[in-house]
Short mmCIF file of C-alpha atoms and ligand atoms in Angstrom, two decimals:
data_model
loop_
_atom_site.label_atom_id
_atom_site.label_comp_id
_atom_site.label_asym_id
_atom_site.label_seq_id
_atom_site.Cartn_x
_atom_site.Cartn_y
_atom_site.Cartn_z
CA UNK A 1 115.07 10.34 -8.68
CA UNK A 2 116.58 12.02 -5.65
CA UNK A 3 113.10 13.24 -4.61
CA UNK A 4 111.59 9.75 -4.99
CA UNK A 5 114.23 8.33 -2.61
CA UNK A 6 113.40 11.04 -0.10
CA UNK A 7 109.64 10.35 -0.27
CA UNK A 8 110.04 6.60 0.23
CA UNK A 9 112.39 7.33 3.14
CA UNK A 10 109.72 9.59 4.69
CA UNK A 11 107.04 6.93 4.16
CA UNK A 12 109.33 4.35 5.72
CA UNK A 13 109.88 6.67 8.68
CA UNK A 14 106.13 7.30 9.07
CA UNK A 15 105.41 3.58 8.92
CA UNK A 16 107.94 2.98 11.68
CA UNK A 17 106.38 5.67 13.88
CA UNK A 18 102.88 4.28 13.30
CA UNK A 19 104.08 0.75 14.03
CA UNK A 20 105.70 1.93 17.23
CA UNK A 21 102.50 3.75 18.27
CA UNK A 22 100.43 0.65 17.58
CA UNK A 23 102.78 -1.47 19.70
CA UNK A 24 102.58 1.04 22.56
CA UNK A 25 98.79 1.03 22.44
CA UNK A 26 98.69 -2.78 22.29
CA UNK A 27 101.02 -3.00 25.29
CA UNK A 28 98.76 -0.62 27.25
CA UNK A 29 95.58 -2.44 26.08
CA UNK A 30 97.02 -5.76 27.28
CA UNK A 31 98.44 -4.43 30.54
CA UNK A 32 95.32 -2.75 31.99
CA UNK A 33 93.85 -4.82 34.82
CA UNK A 34 90.37 -4.46 33.32
CA UNK A 35 88.99 -6.80 30.67
CA UNK A 36 88.60 -5.04 27.31
CA UNK A 37 86.57 -6.13 24.28
CA UNK A 38 86.18 -4.36 20.98
CA UNK A 39 82.70 -5.25 19.68
CA UNK A 40 81.13 -4.46 16.30
CA UNK A 41 77.48 -3.67 15.52
CA UNK A 42 76.61 -7.37 15.12
CA UNK A 43 77.76 -7.88 18.70
CA UNK A 44 80.83 -9.76 17.40
CA UNK A 45 84.03 -9.47 19.42
CA UNK A 46 86.87 -8.21 17.19
CA UNK A 47 89.61 -7.73 19.69
CA UNK A 48 90.32 -8.58 23.34
CA UNK A 49 93.05 -7.98 25.88
CA UNK A 50 94.92 -10.40 28.13
CA UNK A 51 92.88 -9.63 31.25
CA UNK A 52 89.63 -10.82 29.66
CA UNK A 53 91.25 -14.14 28.74
CA UNK A 54 92.26 -14.67 32.36
CA UNK A 55 88.87 -13.53 33.59
CA UNK A 56 86.89 -16.07 31.56
CA UNK A 57 89.60 -18.77 31.50
CA UNK A 58 89.67 -18.97 27.68
CA UNK A 59 92.21 -18.74 24.90
CA UNK A 60 92.25 -15.92 22.40
CA UNK A 61 90.80 -18.16 19.63
CA UNK A 62 87.84 -19.14 21.86
CA UNK A 63 86.84 -15.50 22.28
CA UNK A 64 87.56 -13.71 19.05
CA UNK A 65 84.94 -13.46 16.25
CA UNK A 66 82.17 -14.74 18.54
CA UNK A 67 79.12 -12.87 19.74
CA UNK A 68 79.94 -11.15 23.00
CA UNK A 69 78.00 -13.52 25.34
CA UNK A 70 79.42 -16.59 23.60
CA UNK A 71 82.89 -15.11 23.93
CA UNK A 72 82.47 -14.71 27.69
CA UNK A 73 80.92 -18.20 28.02
CA UNK A 74 77.49 -16.96 29.19
CA UNK A 75 75.31 -20.06 29.76
CA UNK A 76 72.31 -18.39 28.08
CA UNK A 77 74.25 -17.86 24.85
CA UNK A 78 74.02 -21.59 24.06
CA UNK A 79 70.23 -21.81 24.51
CA UNK A 80 69.55 -20.55 20.97
CA UNK A 81 71.70 -21.72 18.10
CA UNK A 82 72.17 -18.12 16.96
CA UNK A 83 73.97 -17.51 20.24
CA UNK A 84 74.17 -14.45 22.47
CA UNK A 85 71.25 -12.03 22.21
CA UNK A 86 68.71 -14.66 21.05
CA UNK A 87 67.76 -16.70 24.12
CA UNK A 88 64.73 -15.47 26.14
CA UNK A 89 67.08 -14.58 29.02
CA UNK A 90 69.05 -12.28 26.69
CA UNK A 91 66.07 -9.88 26.63
CA UNK A 92 66.92 -8.84 30.18
CA UNK A 93 70.71 -9.18 29.94
CA UNK A 94 72.27 -5.94 31.24
CA UNK A 95 75.33 -6.41 29.00
CA UNK A 96 73.43 -6.91 25.72
CA UNK A 97 71.15 -4.01 26.67
CA UNK A 98 74.10 -1.72 27.46
CA UNK A 99 75.93 -2.58 24.21
CA UNK A 100 72.80 -2.06 22.09
CA UNK A 101 71.95 1.15 23.87
CA UNK A 102 75.51 2.51 23.39
CA UNK A 103 75.27 1.82 19.65
CA UNK A 104 71.87 3.50 19.45
CA UNK A 105 72.60 6.54 21.57
CA UNK A 106 76.30 6.84 20.64
CA UNK A 107 76.78 7.79 24.29
CA UNK A 108 78.95 5.95 26.81
CA UNK A 109 77.09 3.72 29.27
CA UNK A 110 78.92 3.49 32.60
CA UNK A 111 78.93 1.25 35.67
CA UNK A 112 76.39 -1.41 34.78
CA UNK A 113 76.74 -4.06 37.49
CA UNK A 114 75.47 -7.58 36.87
CA UNK A 115 76.14 -11.20 37.76
CA UNK A 116 76.10 -13.54 34.76
CA UNK A 117 76.54 -17.30 34.93
CA UNK A 118 79.57 -18.19 32.81
CA UNK A 119 80.96 -21.56 31.80
CA UNK A 120 84.72 -21.69 32.33
CA UNK A 121 86.71 -24.93 32.01
CA UNK A 122 83.47 -26.97 32.16
CA UNK A 123 82.65 -25.32 35.48
CA UNK A 124 80.01 -22.65 36.07
CA UNK A 125 81.17 -19.42 37.67
CA UNK A 126 79.07 -16.43 38.74
CA UNK A 127 81.35 -13.40 39.01
CA UNK A 128 80.03 -9.91 39.74
CA UNK A 129 80.98 -7.74 36.76
CA UNK A 130 80.91 -3.98 36.25
CA UNK A 131 80.69 -2.73 32.65
CA UNK A 132 81.52 0.47 30.84
CA UNK A 133 80.53 0.60 27.16
CA UNK A 134 82.08 3.39 25.07
CA UNK A 135 81.11 3.91 21.39
CA UNK A 136 83.92 4.45 18.87
CA UNK A 137 84.39 4.41 15.08
CA UNK A 138 87.07 2.43 13.25
CA UNK A 139 87.48 2.99 9.47
CA UNK A 140 83.93 4.35 9.34
CA UNK A 141 82.49 1.30 11.14
CA UNK A 142 80.67 1.74 14.44
CA UNK A 143 82.16 -0.25 17.32
CA UNK A 144 81.99 -0.17 21.09
CA UNK A 145 84.76 -0.78 23.60
CA UNK A 146 83.41 -2.85 26.50
CA UNK A 147 85.51 -2.53 29.67
CA UNK A 148 84.71 -5.27 32.19
CA UNK A 149 85.84 -5.12 35.81
CA UNK A 150 85.55 -8.18 38.04
CA UNK A 151 84.07 -6.72 41.25
CA UNK A 152 83.26 -10.06 42.94
CA UNK A 153 85.63 -9.45 45.88
CA UNK A 154 84.16 -5.98 46.54
CA UNK A 155 80.58 -7.28 46.31
CA UNK A 156 81.33 -10.15 48.71
CA UNK A 157 82.94 -7.76 51.19
CA UNK A 158 79.92 -5.44 50.95
CA UNK A 159 77.58 -8.38 51.51
CA UNK A 160 79.57 -9.55 54.55
CA UNK A 161 79.68 -6.02 55.94
CA UNK A 162 75.91 -5.76 55.55
CA UNK A 163 75.41 -9.08 57.33
CA UNK A 164 77.81 -8.12 60.14
CA UNK A 165 76.14 -4.73 60.59
CA UNK A 166 72.72 -6.41 60.71
CA UNK A 167 73.99 -8.96 63.25
CA UNK A 168 75.63 -6.26 65.37
CA UNK A 169 72.47 -4.23 65.33
CA UNK A 170 70.37 -7.28 66.26
CA UNK A 171 72.80 -8.17 69.05
CA UNK A 172 72.77 -4.67 70.55
CA UNK A 173 68.96 -4.51 70.47
CA UNK A 174 68.57 -7.93 72.05
CA UNK A 175 71.11 -7.28 74.81
CA UNK A 176 69.68 -3.83 75.55
CA UNK A 177 66.12 -5.17 75.74
CA UNK A 178 67.26 -8.03 77.98
CA UNK A 179 69.03 -5.55 80.27
CA UNK A 180 66.05 -3.26 80.50
CA UNK A 181 63.64 -5.81 81.96
CA UNK A 182 65.68 -6.80 85.07
CA UNK A 183 66.73 -3.17 85.52
CA UNK A 184 63.09 -2.13 85.81
CA UNK A 185 62.51 -4.59 88.63
CA UNK A 186 65.75 -3.53 90.38
CA UNK A 187 64.55 0.08 90.16
CA UNK A 188 61.16 -0.80 91.61
CA UNK A 189 62.76 -2.81 94.41
CA UNK A 190 65.10 0.04 95.38
CA UNK A 191 62.21 2.54 95.21
CA UNK A 192 60.10 0.40 97.57
CA UNK A 193 62.93 0.12 100.11
CA UNK A 194 63.74 3.85 99.75
CA UNK A 195 60.11 4.82 100.37
CA UNK A 196 60.19 2.86 103.62
CA UNK A 197 57.40 0.56 102.43
CA UNK A 198 59.51 -2.49 103.31
CA UNK A 199 60.42 -1.16 106.76
CA UNK A 200 62.12 1.89 108.17
CA UNK A 201 65.60 2.76 106.86
CA UNK A 202 68.29 4.82 108.51
CA UNK A 203 70.22 7.77 106.97
CA UNK A 204 73.23 5.64 106.00
CA UNK A 205 71.00 3.08 104.23
CA UNK A 206 69.14 5.91 102.50
CA UNK A 207 72.46 7.41 101.33
CA UNK A 208 73.53 4.14 99.67
CA UNK A 209 70.10 3.48 98.18
CA UNK A 210 70.10 7.01 96.70
CA UNK A 211 73.47 6.28 95.17
CA UNK A 212 72.16 2.98 93.76
CA UNK A 213 69.08 4.79 92.42
CA UNK A 214 71.18 7.42 90.63
CA UNK A 215 73.26 4.73 88.98
CA UNK A 216 70.17 2.74 87.99
CA UNK A 217 68.85 5.89 86.28
CA UNK A 218 72.16 6.40 84.50
CA UNK A 219 72.15 2.81 83.28
CA UNK A 220 68.52 3.10 82.14
CA UNK A 221 69.34 6.29 80.20
CA UNK A 222 72.32 4.60 78.59
CA UNK A 223 70.27 1.56 77.55
CA UNK A 224 67.47 3.76 76.16
CA UNK A 225 70.01 5.87 74.27
CA UNK A 226 71.66 2.80 72.77
CA UNK A 227 68.26 1.44 71.69
CA UNK A 228 67.17 4.80 70.23
CA UNK A 229 70.44 5.27 68.39
CA UNK A 230 70.27 1.75 67.02
CA UNK A 231 66.74 2.35 65.75
CA UNK A 232 67.69 5.67 64.16
CA UNK A 233 70.84 4.20 62.65
CA UNK A 234 68.89 1.37 61.07
CA UNK A 235 66.28 3.85 59.76
CA UNK A 236 63.64 2.09 61.85
CA UNK A 237 62.44 4.93 64.04
CA UNK A 238 58.96 6.02 63.03
CA UNK A 239 57.66 9.40 64.05
CA UNK A 240 54.30 9.96 65.63
CA UNK A 241 53.56 13.27 63.92
CA UNK A 242 50.84 15.38 65.49
CA UNK A 243 49.92 19.02 65.67
CA UNK A 244 51.32 20.57 68.86
CA UNK A 245 50.94 23.76 70.79
CA UNK A 246 54.57 24.96 70.92
CA UNK A 247 53.94 27.13 73.99
CA UNK A 248 52.68 24.12 75.93
CA UNK A 249 55.72 22.01 75.01
CA UNK A 250 58.08 24.89 75.86
CA UNK A 251 56.47 25.43 79.25
CA UNK A 252 56.56 21.70 80.02
CA UNK A 253 60.30 21.51 79.31
CA UNK A 254 60.92 24.67 81.29
CA UNK A 255 59.01 23.32 84.25
CA UNK A 256 60.71 19.91 84.19
CA UNK A 257 64.23 21.29 83.86
CA UNK A 258 63.94 24.19 86.34
CA UNK A 259 64.64 21.97 89.37
CA UNK A 260 67.79 20.25 87.96
CA UNK A 261 69.05 23.73 86.95
CA UNK A 262 68.29 25.15 90.40
CA UNK A 263 70.00 22.17 92.08
CA UNK A 264 73.17 23.24 90.28
CA UNK A 265 72.71 26.90 91.15
CA UNK A 266 71.70 27.90 87.63
CA UNK A 267 68.90 30.05 86.33
CA UNK A 268 66.80 28.60 83.50
CA UNK A 269 64.87 31.22 81.53
CA UNK A 270 62.28 30.82 78.79
CA UNK A 271 61.59 33.16 75.87
CA UNK A 272 58.65 32.61 73.57
CA UNK A 273 57.53 34.50 70.48
CA UNK A 274 54.04 35.95 70.90
CA UNK A 275 52.22 34.23 68.06
CA UNK A 276 53.81 30.86 67.59
CA UNK A 277 51.88 28.66 65.16
CA UNK A 278 50.67 25.18 65.95
CA UNK A 279 53.41 22.88 64.75
CA UNK A 280 53.31 19.27 63.65
CA UNK A 281 56.03 17.12 65.19
CA UNK A 282 56.56 14.01 67.32
CA UNK A 283 56.01 15.49 70.78
CA UNK A 284 57.90 12.82 72.72
CA UNK A 285 60.89 12.97 70.38
CA UNK A 286 61.10 16.77 70.43
CA UNK A 287 60.81 16.73 74.22
CA UNK A 288 63.61 14.12 74.25
CA UNK A 289 65.77 16.43 72.08
CA UNK A 290 65.14 19.47 74.24
CA UNK A 291 65.65 17.59 77.51
CA UNK A 292 68.96 16.42 76.14
CA UNK A 293 70.10 19.88 75.05
CA UNK A 294 69.02 21.53 78.31
CA UNK A 295 70.61 18.71 80.40
CA UNK A 296 73.87 19.25 78.53
CA UNK A 297 73.65 23.01 79.06
CA UNK A 298 73.17 22.43 82.80
CA UNK A 299 75.93 19.80 82.93
CA UNK A 300 78.53 21.93 81.17
CA UNK A 301 77.74 25.24 82.94
CA UNK A 302 79.36 26.02 86.28
CA UNK A 303 77.37 27.29 89.25
CA UNK A 304 75.76 30.76 89.04
CA UNK A 305 75.55 30.54 85.27
CA UNK A 306 72.50 30.89 83.04
CA UNK A 307 70.67 28.66 80.62
CA UNK A 308 68.23 30.19 78.16
CA UNK A 309 65.58 28.38 76.20
CA UNK A 310 63.94 30.29 73.33
CA UNK A 311 61.30 29.54 70.70
CA UNK A 312 60.92 31.75 67.64
CA UNK A 313 59.40 31.67 64.20
CA UNK A 314 61.98 32.78 61.63
CA UNK A 315 60.61 32.94 58.08
CA UNK A 316 59.39 29.42 57.38
CA UNK A 317 61.16 27.76 60.29
CA UNK A 318 60.57 27.22 63.98
CA UNK A 319 63.88 27.90 65.71
CA UNK A 320 64.49 26.48 69.18
CA UNK A 321 67.66 27.68 70.89
CA UNK A 322 69.32 26.40 74.04
CA UNK A 323 72.06 28.79 75.18
CA UNK A 324 74.31 28.58 78.19
CA UNK A 325 77.07 30.63 79.80
CA UNK A 326 79.15 27.50 80.38
CA UNK A 327 82.57 26.18 79.54
CA UNK A 328 82.07 26.21 75.75
CA UNK A 329 83.51 23.84 73.17
CA UNK A 330 86.89 24.23 71.42
CA UNK A 331 86.42 25.27 67.76
CA UNK A 332 88.17 22.21 66.33
CA UNK A 333 85.84 19.91 68.32
CA UNK A 334 82.60 21.47 67.07
CA UNK A 335 82.18 19.31 63.93
CA UNK A 336 82.81 16.13 65.93
CA UNK A 337 80.42 16.47 68.87
CA UNK A 338 77.45 15.11 66.87
CA UNK A 339 79.30 11.86 66.15
CA UNK A 340 78.30 8.83 68.18
CA UNK A 341 80.28 8.40 71.43
CA UNK A 342 82.32 11.54 70.81
CA UNK A 343 83.03 13.54 73.97
CA UNK A 344 85.36 16.50 74.43
CA UNK A 345 88.17 15.54 76.78
CA UNK A 346 88.76 17.91 79.68
CA UNK A 347 91.87 16.67 81.54
CA UNK A 348 91.36 16.82 85.29
CA UNK A 349 87.55 17.17 85.01
CA UNK A 350 85.32 14.15 85.14
CA UNK A 351 81.96 14.99 83.57
CA UNK A 352 79.77 11.92 83.16
CA UNK A 353 78.04 11.06 79.89
CA UNK A 354 77.83 8.59 77.04
CA UNK A 355 78.43 10.72 73.96
CA UNK A 356 75.23 9.45 72.36
CA UNK A 357 72.91 12.35 73.21
CA UNK A 358 73.85 14.76 70.42
CA UNK A 359 74.06 11.98 67.82
CA UNK A 360 70.42 11.14 68.65
CA UNK A 361 69.42 14.82 68.72
CA UNK A 362 70.85 15.40 65.24
CA UNK A 363 69.17 12.35 63.74
CA UNK A 364 65.78 13.26 65.25
CA UNK A 365 66.07 16.80 63.87
CA UNK A 366 66.86 15.41 60.41
CA UNK A 367 63.94 12.96 60.64
CA UNK A 368 61.68 15.96 61.11
CA UNK A 369 63.16 17.51 57.97
CA UNK A 370 65.11 19.94 60.15
CA UNK A 371 68.69 20.49 61.27
CA UNK A 372 70.79 21.35 64.28
CA UNK A 373 73.56 23.91 64.55
CA UNK A 374 75.99 24.90 67.29
CA UNK A 375 77.95 28.03 68.08
CA UNK A 376 80.34 28.17 70.97
CA UNK A 377 83.03 30.26 72.59
CA UNK A 378 85.43 28.72 75.03
CA UNK A 379 84.77 29.82 78.65
CA UNK A 380 81.78 31.90 77.51
CA UNK A 381 79.13 29.41 76.52
CA UNK A 382 77.37 27.55 73.76
CA UNK A 383 74.17 27.87 71.76
CA UNK A 384 72.50 24.87 70.15
CA UNK A 385 69.82 25.79 67.60
CA UNK A 386 67.29 23.37 66.20
CA UNK A 387 65.48 24.40 63.01
CA UNK A 388 62.17 22.75 62.15
CA UNK A 389 60.73 23.66 58.74
CA UNK A 390 57.25 25.14 58.57
CA UNK A 391 55.12 25.12 55.48
CA UNK A 392 52.08 27.35 56.08
CA UNK A 393 52.80 26.95 59.76
CA UNK A 394 53.48 23.19 59.53
CA UNK A 395 56.76 21.33 59.38
CA UNK A 396 57.53 19.19 56.39
CA UNK A 397 55.57 15.97 56.84
CA UNK A 398 58.19 13.27 56.54
CA UNK A 399 56.50 10.00 55.79
CA UNK A 400 57.95 6.87 57.41
CA UNK A 401 59.31 5.49 54.12
CA UNK A 402 61.00 8.80 53.41
CA UNK A 403 62.55 8.79 56.86
CA UNK A 404 64.73 5.83 55.94
CA UNK A 405 65.97 7.46 52.75
CA UNK A 406 66.60 10.73 54.51
CA UNK A 407 68.57 8.98 57.21
CA UNK A 408 70.51 6.91 54.73
CA UNK A 409 71.49 9.94 52.68
CA UNK A 410 72.46 11.76 55.85
CA UNK A 411 74.61 8.82 56.97
CA UNK A 412 76.21 8.63 53.54
CA UNK A 413 77.01 12.36 53.73
CA UNK A 414 78.63 11.82 57.09
CA UNK A 415 80.83 9.03 55.77
CA UNK A 416 82.33 11.31 53.12
P1 LIG B 501 77.34 13.44 76.66
O1 LIG B 501 76.68 14.70 77.14
O2 LIG B 501 76.71 12.20 77.15
O3 LIG B 501 78.83 13.46 76.85
P2 LIG B 501 76.48 14.33 74.05
O4 LIG B 501 76.42 13.59 72.76
O5 LIG B 501 75.22 14.91 74.56
O6 LIG B 501 77.16 13.36 75.09
O7 LIG B 501 77.53 15.51 73.88
C1 LIG B 501 78.79 15.24 73.28
C2 LIG B 501 79.82 16.20 73.81
O8 LIG B 501 79.57 17.52 73.35
C3 LIG B 501 79.86 16.33 75.31
O9 LIG B 501 80.61 15.29 75.90
C4 LIG B 501 80.52 17.68 75.48
O10 LIG B 501 81.92 17.54 75.35
C5 LIG B 501 80.00 18.47 74.31
N1 LIG B 501 78.84 19.32 74.70
C6 LIG B 501 77.54 19.07 74.46
N2 LIG B 501 76.77 20.08 74.92
C7 LIG B 501 77.60 20.99 75.47
C8 LIG B 501 77.42 22.26 76.11
N3 LIG B 501 76.21 22.80 76.27
N4 LIG B 501 78.53 22.90 76.54
C9 LIG B 501 79.77 22.37 76.37
N5 LIG B 501 79.99 21.18 75.78
C10 LIG B 501 78.93 20.50 75.33
#
């Protein structure tokens, strides 16, 4: 007798605990800001939380015991009298597919994004939804929990951002192109007057025309850089890949940059490996990269310093190094100098530039399937190394369509 009382007390206690647990779980189920449906193998909704009711503007009784599409008010679910899963459109419905596939595979299906047309309060709405479908078993019966997140706001923001980026890019290209045309005729005009073709000029006039000419060149470089960066950023730069004699390219750069180096009192040396292979790359773009790196080396190296340009084959890569004995770059700045418009600030020193050069250099290296690295010691100098992959003496042929993907993945990496 005494024992019986104890047992029923224990059962009572257990029941209370279970009841409490159930209430806790129900409170959590209702409170999560994600719509939740418990669906059985016939696609019938057995349980829902509060969020889903608000999402589809329906009462509990209008959702429960209906097929999942009918419960949400999907317009296609009324096409066939059997409801959701039977209209022709249901064959391609991401939600029906995900639920069926979760039942079959007994594996969770995550982040299925889709945009159904739902009828809510006699109005049609088209929210963007993201689904997670997780299989579960209740009293030996297979079910799935469908978690539905309304991502309309995020999708609209993404869409707007895409539009704005496209517009910005279009605007920059148009303005830059429009600036380039009159600048070309200004440049020609100044050159004609400078050459004395339009009449003799005195020293003072020559001085001011030289100044104008230098600034025209700066502006032209800036415009070209902005256009190049824009093209690279949009994944629209196509490479003109051709087999090149590396020695010839190296000597051309050396020859072109010797005078600017000499003008600053610097020595520019060139080192070439004996047997460099013929290498496939976009000649103009690689010359652009090297001109940029050597110009920087000259710009950031004080008089009497040295700039070294070297070309080597290292395993399956062509390595081009530009070293200088210049002012160097602080360690903490090194990861940032390849970002667009980033320039190291040197208080008291005014060194002209746009901060676009290295951003372009890095993107061009990546387009060739290569990379760029920098080492630097403050007050001692810097070394920029460009690595171009060689396969049997050739760099990786990056096809134009692959360029875009490569660039996109690189940009995505940079965002993280
Ligand atoms: P810009 O030269 O127009 O400023 P870049 O993108 O080419 O822009 O370079 C970004 C920054 O990286 C420079 O402003 C400079 O601070 C630093 N930098 C680049 N090359 C060198 C170098 N050889 N020595 C020292 N600093 C450098």
